Structures are given as structure tokens and as C-alpha cells.
PDB file of C-alpha atoms in Angstrom:
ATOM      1  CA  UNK A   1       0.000   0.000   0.000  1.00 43.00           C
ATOM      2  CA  UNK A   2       1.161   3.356  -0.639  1.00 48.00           C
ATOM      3  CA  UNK A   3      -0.049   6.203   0.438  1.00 49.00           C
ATOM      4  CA  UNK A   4       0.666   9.924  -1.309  1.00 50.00           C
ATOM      5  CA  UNK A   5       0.544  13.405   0.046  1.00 50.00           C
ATOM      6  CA  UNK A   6      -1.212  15.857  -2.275  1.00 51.00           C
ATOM      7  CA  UNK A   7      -1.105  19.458   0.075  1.00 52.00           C
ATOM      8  CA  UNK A   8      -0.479  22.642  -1.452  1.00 57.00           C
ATOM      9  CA  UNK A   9      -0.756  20.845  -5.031  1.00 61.00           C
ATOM     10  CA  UNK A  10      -3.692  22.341  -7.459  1.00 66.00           C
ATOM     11  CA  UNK A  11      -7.002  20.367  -8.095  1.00 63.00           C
ATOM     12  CA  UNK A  12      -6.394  20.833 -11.665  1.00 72.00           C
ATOM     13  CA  UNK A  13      -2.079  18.733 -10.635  1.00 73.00           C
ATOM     14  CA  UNK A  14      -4.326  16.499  -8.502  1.00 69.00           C
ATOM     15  CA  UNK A  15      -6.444  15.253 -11.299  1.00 73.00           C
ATOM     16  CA  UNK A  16      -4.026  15.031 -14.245  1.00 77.00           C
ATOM     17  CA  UNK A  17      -1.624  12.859 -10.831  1.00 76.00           C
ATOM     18  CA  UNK A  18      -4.897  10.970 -10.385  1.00 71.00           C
ATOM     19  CA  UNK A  19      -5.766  10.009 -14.528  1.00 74.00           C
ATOM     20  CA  UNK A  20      -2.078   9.180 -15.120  1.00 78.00           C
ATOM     21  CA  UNK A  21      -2.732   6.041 -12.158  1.00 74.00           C
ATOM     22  CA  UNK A  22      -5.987   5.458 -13.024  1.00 78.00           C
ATOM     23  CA  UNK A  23      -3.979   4.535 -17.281  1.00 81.00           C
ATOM     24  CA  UNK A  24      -2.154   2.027 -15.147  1.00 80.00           C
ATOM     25  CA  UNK A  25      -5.270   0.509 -13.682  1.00 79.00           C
ATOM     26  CA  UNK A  26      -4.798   2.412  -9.706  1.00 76.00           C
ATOM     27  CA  UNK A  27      -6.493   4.908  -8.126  1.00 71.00           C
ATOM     28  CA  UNK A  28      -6.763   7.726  -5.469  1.00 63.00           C
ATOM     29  CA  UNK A  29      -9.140   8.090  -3.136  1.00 60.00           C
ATOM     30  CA  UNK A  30      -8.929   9.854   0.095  1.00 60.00           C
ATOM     31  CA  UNK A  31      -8.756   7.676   3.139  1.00 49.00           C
ATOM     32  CA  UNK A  32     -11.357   7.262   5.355  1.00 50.00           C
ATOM     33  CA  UNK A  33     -10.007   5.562   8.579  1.00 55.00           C
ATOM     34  CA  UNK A  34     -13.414   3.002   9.354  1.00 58.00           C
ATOM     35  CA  UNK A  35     -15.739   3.615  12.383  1.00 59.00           C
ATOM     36  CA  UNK A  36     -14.642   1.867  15.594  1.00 64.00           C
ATOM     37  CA  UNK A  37     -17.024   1.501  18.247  1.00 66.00           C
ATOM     38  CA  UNK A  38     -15.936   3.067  21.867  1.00 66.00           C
ATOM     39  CA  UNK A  39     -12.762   4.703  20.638  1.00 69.00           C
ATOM     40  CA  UNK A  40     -14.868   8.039  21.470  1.00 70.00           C
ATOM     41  CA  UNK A  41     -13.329  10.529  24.076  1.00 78.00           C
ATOM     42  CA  UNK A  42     -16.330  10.532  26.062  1.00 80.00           C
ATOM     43  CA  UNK A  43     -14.662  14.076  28.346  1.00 84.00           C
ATOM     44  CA  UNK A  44     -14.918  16.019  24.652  1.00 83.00           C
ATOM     45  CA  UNK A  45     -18.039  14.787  24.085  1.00 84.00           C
ATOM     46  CA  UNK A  46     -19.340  15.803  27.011  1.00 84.00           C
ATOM     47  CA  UNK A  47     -17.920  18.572  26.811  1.00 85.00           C
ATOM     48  CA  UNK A  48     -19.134  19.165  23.277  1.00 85.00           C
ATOM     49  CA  UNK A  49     -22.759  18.604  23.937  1.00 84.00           C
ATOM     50  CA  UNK A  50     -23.312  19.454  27.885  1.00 83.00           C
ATOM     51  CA  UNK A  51     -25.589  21.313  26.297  1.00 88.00           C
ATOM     52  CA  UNK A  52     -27.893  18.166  26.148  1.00 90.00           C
ATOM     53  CA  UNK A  53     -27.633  16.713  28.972  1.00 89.00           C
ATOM     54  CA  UNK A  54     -30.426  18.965  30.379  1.00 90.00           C
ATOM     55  CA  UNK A  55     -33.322  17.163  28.400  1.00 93.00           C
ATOM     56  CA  UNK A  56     -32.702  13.829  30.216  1.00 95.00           C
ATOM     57  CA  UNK A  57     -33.658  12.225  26.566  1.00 97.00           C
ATOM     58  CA  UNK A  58     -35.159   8.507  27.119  1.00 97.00           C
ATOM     59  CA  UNK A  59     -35.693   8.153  23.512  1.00 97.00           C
ATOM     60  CA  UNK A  60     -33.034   8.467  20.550  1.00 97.00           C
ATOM     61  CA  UNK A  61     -34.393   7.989  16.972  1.00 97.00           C
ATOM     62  CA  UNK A  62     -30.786   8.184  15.101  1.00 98.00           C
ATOM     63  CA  UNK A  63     -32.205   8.455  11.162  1.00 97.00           C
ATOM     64  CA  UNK A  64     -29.482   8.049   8.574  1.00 94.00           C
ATOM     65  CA  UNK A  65     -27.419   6.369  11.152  1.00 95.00           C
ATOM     66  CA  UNK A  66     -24.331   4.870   9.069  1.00 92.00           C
ATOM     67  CA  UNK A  67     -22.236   2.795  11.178  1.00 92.00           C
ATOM     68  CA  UNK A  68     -23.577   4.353  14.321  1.00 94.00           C
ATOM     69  CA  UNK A  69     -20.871   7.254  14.876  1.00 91.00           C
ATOM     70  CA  UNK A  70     -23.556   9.698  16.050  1.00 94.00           C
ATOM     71  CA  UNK A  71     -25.477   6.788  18.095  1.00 95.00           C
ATOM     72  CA  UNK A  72     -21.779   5.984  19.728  1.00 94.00           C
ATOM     73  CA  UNK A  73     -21.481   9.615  20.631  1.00 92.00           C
ATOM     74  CA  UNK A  74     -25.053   9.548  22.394  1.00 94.00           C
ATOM     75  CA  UNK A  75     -25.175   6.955  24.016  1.00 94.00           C
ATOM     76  CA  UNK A  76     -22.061   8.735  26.307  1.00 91.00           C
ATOM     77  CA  UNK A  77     -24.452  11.146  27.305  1.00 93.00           C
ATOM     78  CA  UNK A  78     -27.551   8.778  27.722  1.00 95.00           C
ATOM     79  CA  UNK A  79     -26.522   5.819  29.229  1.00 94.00           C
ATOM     80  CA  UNK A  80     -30.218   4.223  29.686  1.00 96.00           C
ATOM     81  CA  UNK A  81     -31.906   6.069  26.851  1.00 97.00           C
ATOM     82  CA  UNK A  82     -33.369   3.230  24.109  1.00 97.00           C
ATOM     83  CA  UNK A  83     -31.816   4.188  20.572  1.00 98.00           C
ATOM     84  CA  UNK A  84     -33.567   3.461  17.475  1.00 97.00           C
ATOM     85  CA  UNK A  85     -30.860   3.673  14.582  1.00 98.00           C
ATOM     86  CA  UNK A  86     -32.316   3.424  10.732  1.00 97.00           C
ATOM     87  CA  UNK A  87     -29.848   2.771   8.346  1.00 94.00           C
ATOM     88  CA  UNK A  88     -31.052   1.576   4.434  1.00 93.00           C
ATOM     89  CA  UNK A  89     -27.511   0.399   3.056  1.00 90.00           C
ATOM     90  CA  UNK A  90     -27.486  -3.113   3.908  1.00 90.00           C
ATOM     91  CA  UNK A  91     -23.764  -3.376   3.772  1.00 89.00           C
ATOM     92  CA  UNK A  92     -23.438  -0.222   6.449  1.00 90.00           C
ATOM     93  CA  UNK A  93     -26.623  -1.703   8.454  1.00 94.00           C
ATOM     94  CA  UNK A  94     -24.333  -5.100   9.248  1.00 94.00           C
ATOM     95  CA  UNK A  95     -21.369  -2.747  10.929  1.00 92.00           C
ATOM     96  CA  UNK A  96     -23.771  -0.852  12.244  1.00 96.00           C
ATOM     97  CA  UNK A  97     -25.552  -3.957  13.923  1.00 96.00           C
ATOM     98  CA  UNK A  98     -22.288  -5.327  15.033  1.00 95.00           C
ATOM     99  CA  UNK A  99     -20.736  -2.248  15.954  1.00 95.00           C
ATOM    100  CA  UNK A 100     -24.086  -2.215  19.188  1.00 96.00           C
ATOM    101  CA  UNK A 101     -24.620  -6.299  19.438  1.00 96.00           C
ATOM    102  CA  UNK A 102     -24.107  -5.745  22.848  1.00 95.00           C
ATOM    103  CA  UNK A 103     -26.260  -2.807  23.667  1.00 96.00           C
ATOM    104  CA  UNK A 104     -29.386  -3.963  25.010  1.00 96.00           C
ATOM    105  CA  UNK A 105     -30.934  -0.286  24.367  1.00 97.00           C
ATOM    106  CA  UNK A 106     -30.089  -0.333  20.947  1.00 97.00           C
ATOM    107  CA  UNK A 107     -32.505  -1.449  17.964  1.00 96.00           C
ATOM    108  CA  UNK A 108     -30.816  -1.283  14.255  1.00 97.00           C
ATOM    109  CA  UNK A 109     -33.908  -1.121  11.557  1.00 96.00           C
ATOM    110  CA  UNK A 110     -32.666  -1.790   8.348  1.00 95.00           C
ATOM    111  CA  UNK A 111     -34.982   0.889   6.279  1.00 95.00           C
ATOM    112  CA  UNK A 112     -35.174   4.197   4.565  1.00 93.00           C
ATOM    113  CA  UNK A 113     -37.523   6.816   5.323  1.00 95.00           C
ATOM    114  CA  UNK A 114     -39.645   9.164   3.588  1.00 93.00           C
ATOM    115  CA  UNK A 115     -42.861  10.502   3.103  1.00 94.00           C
ATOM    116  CA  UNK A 116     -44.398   7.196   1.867  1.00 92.00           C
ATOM    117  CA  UNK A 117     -44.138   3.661   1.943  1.00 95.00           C
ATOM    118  CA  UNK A 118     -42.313   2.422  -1.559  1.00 90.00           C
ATOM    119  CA  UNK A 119     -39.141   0.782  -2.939  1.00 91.00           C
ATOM    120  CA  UNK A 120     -36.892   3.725  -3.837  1.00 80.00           C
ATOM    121  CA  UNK A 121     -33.451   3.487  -5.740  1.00 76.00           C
ATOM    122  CA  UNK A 122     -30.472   4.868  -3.385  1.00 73.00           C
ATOM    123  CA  UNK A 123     -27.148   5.666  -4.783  1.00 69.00           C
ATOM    124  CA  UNK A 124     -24.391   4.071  -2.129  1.00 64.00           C
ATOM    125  CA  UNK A 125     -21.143   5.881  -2.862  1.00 62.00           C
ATOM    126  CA  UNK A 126     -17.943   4.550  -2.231  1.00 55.00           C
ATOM    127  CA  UNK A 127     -18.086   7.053   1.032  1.00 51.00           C
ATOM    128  CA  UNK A 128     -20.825   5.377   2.868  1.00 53.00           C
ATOM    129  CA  UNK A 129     -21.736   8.693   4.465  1.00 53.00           C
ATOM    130  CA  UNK A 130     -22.293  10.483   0.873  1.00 56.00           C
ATOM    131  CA  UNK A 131     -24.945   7.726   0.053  1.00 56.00           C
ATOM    132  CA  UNK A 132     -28.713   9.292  -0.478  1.00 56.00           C
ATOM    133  CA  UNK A 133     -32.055   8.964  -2.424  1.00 54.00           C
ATOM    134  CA  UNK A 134     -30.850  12.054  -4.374  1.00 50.00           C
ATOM    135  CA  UNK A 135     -28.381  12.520  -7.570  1.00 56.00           C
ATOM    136  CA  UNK A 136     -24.976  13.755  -6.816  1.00 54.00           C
ATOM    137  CA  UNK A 137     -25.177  17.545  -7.879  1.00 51.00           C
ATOM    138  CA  UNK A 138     -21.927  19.370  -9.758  1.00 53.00           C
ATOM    139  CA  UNK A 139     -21.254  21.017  -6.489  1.00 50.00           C
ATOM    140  CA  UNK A 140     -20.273  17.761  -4.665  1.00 46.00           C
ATOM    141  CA  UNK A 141     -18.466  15.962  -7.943  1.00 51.00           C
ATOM    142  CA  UNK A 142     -16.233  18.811  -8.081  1.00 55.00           C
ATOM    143  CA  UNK A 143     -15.004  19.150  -4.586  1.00 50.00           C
ATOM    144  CA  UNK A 144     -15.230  15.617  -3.194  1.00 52.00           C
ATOM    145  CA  UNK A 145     -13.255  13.617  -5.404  1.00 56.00           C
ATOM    146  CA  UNK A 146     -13.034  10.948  -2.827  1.00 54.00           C
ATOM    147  CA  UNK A 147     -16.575  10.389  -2.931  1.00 49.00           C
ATOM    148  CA  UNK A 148     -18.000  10.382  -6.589  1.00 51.00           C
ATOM    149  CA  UNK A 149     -18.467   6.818  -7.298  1.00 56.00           C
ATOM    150  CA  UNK A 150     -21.817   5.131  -6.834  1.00 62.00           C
ATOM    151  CA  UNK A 151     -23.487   2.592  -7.354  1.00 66.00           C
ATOM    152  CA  UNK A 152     -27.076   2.199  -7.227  1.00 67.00           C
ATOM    153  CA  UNK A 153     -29.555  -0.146  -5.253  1.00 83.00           C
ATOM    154  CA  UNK A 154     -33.252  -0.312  -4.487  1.00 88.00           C
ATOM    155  CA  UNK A 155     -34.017   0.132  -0.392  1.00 83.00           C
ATOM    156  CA  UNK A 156     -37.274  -0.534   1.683  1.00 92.00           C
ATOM    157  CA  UNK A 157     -38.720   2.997   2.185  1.00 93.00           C
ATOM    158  CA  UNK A 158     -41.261   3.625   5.250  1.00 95.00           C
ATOM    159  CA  UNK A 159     -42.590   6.271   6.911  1.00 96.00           C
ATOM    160  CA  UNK A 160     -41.638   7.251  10.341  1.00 96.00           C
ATOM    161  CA  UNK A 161     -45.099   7.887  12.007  1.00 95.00           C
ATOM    162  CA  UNK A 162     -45.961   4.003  10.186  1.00 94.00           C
ATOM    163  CA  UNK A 163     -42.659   2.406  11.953  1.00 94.00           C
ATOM    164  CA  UNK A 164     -43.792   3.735  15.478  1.00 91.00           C
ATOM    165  CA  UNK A 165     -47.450   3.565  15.282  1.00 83.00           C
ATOM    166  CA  UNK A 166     -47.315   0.392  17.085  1.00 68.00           C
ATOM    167  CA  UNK A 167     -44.328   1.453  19.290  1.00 71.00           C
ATOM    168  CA  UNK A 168     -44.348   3.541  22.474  1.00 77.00           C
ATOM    169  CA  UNK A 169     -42.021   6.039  22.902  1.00 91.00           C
ATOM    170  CA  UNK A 170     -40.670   7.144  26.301  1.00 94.00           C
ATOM    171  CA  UNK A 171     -40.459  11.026  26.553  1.00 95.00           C
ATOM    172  CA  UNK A 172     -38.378  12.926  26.798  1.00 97.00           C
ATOM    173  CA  UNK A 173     -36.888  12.198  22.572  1.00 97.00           C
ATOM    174  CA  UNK A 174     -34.410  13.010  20.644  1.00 97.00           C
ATOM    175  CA  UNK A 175     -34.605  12.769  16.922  1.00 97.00           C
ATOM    176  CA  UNK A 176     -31.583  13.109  14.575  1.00 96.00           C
ATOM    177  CA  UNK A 177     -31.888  13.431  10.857  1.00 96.00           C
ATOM    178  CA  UNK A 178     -28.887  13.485   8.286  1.00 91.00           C
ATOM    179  CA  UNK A 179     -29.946  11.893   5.389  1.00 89.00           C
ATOM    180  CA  UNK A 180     -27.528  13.603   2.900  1.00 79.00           C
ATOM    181  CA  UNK A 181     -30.836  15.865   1.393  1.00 81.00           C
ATOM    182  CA  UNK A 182     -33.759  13.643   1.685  1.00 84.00           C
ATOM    183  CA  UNK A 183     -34.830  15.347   5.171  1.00 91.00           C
ATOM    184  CA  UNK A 184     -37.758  17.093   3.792  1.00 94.00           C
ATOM    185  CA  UNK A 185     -39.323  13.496   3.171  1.00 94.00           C
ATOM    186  CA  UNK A 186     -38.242  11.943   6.203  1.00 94.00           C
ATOM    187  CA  UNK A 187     -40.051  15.079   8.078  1.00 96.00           C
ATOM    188  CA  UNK A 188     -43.212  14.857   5.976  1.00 96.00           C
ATOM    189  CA  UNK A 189     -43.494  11.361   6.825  1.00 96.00           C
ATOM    190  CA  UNK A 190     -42.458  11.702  10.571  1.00 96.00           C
ATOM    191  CA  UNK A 191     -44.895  14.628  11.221  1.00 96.00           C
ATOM    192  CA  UNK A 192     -46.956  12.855  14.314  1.00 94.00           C
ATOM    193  CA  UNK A 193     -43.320  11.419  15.772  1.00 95.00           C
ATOM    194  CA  UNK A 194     -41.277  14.902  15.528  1.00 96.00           C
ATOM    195  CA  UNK A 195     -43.938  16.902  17.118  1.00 95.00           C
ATOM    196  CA  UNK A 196     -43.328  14.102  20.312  1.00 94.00           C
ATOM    197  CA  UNK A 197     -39.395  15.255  20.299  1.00 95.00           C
ATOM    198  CA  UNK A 198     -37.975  18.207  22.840  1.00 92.00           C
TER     199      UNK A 198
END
């Protein structure tokens, strides 16, 4: 493996550096060290977000979850609050799953979310966290070169008021969306659920 150092070079050096490997059959991607559970620094986080500690949240609903790196953050603060983690790439849903097997507070649902129940094509890029129901615009092509390929799959798609119809939810909640631009969906689906969270 070898790994190259691009600072202070131009995008326009970068990407004639990065088509000469690619002739040869290589490639450069930036690297994204992977998720490890519990390797948080629980006094920053705490630090970081002693702003909500106050609420006393019982309930997380972590939507867009990845491999859980917000989930692992939360669960510092809210040691017996029940987290709900949805996470459509099934690849990402198994680390995500493993990453909390031993949580007894934590549920992993394997679904998307929107504003209707459907089968909806998602485009999983090669950085997990780029992955969404929407096309990648110019914007994002041009300045994340590390995260341009994708490839595209179709994912269960439910809303959130439907998932937790059935479900009670202990107050106070928490709900966290980042679902790379498909939040307007996710909230007119959720409508009933989000007006429950502080």
C-alpha cells in the first residue's frame, strides 16, 4: 500500500496525478479511517454537547445512522436512553448492527424513510456517508473527489409515524436526521413522531 501526500498541489495537478494512475489501472481516493465503536473521548463529548444533557432524553431515533458514529457519541451522554438507529444500506446496516450487538438499548432497523411507503433506488457511494435517495449535484463531484463513485440499489422505504405507530415512545426524545438531502421526506413522513421530540 502506498499512500501519497497531495497538500499545497492544485485540483487541476491532482487530477491530471490521479488520470495518469488510473492509465495504469490504480487509483486515489482519500482515506477514510473506518468507524470503531468506543474509541470516542467521552470528556470532549461531554464537553461538546453538555448542552444536552439537560433534556434527560429517554428516547433516541438516530435516522441516517451509518455505522452508528452519532449513536456511539449519544449513548455517552444517555446511558439508559433506548436508541432506534435506521440505516437503508445493507452493507453499512451489518457494521452498524455489530458495531451495538451488545447494547441492550439499541434497535438497528434496516430501512429508509420518507414521506411514503415504496421501494426507492439509493445511490451508495464509495463514502458510505455520501450515500442518499438524491443525484450527486456538480457542487459535490467537483469538490469531493473521494466520494464520486456510486453505485445504485433499491431500499425498503417507510414512513416514520408508520414504523412507530405500534411502538411507544418514552419522553423525553431526541430525533436526529442526516440523510444527505432527503430530510424534507423523512419530516413529511415523521410529522406525528417529531412533534413528540424536545
Amino acid at each position: 500500500m502506498y499512500l501519497f501526500y497531495f497538500y499545497g498541489i492544485s485540483l487541476k495537478m491532482k487530477k491530471f496525478i490521479r488520470f495518469l494512475f488510473q492509465r495504469f489501472g490504480y487509483d486515489i481516493v482519500r482515506y477514510h479511517p473506518p468507524f470503531i465503536r468506543g474509541k470516542t473521548d467521552k470528556a470532549s463529548i461531554e464537553n461538546e454537547y453538555k448542552w444536552l444533557k439537560e433534556f434527560k432524553f429517554m428516547t433516541i431515533i438516530d435516522i441516517g445512522a451509518n455505522e452508528g458514529q452519532f449513536a456511539d457519541k449519544i449513548r455517552l451522554l444517555f446511558p439508559n436512553a433506548y436508541i432506534y438507529a435506521f440505516e437503508p444500506l445493507p452493507s453499512v446496516f451489518e457494521k452498524l448492527k455489530d458495531n451495538f450487538k451488545e447494547d441492550k438499548k439499541f434497535t438497528a432497523v434496516n430501512l429508509g424513510l420518507g414521506e411514503q411507503k415504496s421501494v426507492l433506488p439509493l445511490n451508495e457511494n464509495e463514502y458510505s456517508p455520501s450515500s442518499s435517495f438524491l443525484n450527486l449535484t456538480d457542487v459535490h463531484t467537483k469538490n469531493f473527489e473521494e466520494a464520486v463513485k456510486t453505485k445504485e440499489l433499491n431500499v425498503n422505504v417507510e414512513k416514520l409515524d408508520e414504523v412507530f405507530t405500534a411502538k411507544q415512545i418514552e419522553l423525553p426524545l431526541l430525533v436526529k436526521i442526516d440523510v444527505q438531502g432527503f430530510e424534507d421526506k423523512v419530516i413529511r413522513g415523521g410529522i406525528n413522531t417529531l412533534q413528540k421530540a424536545s
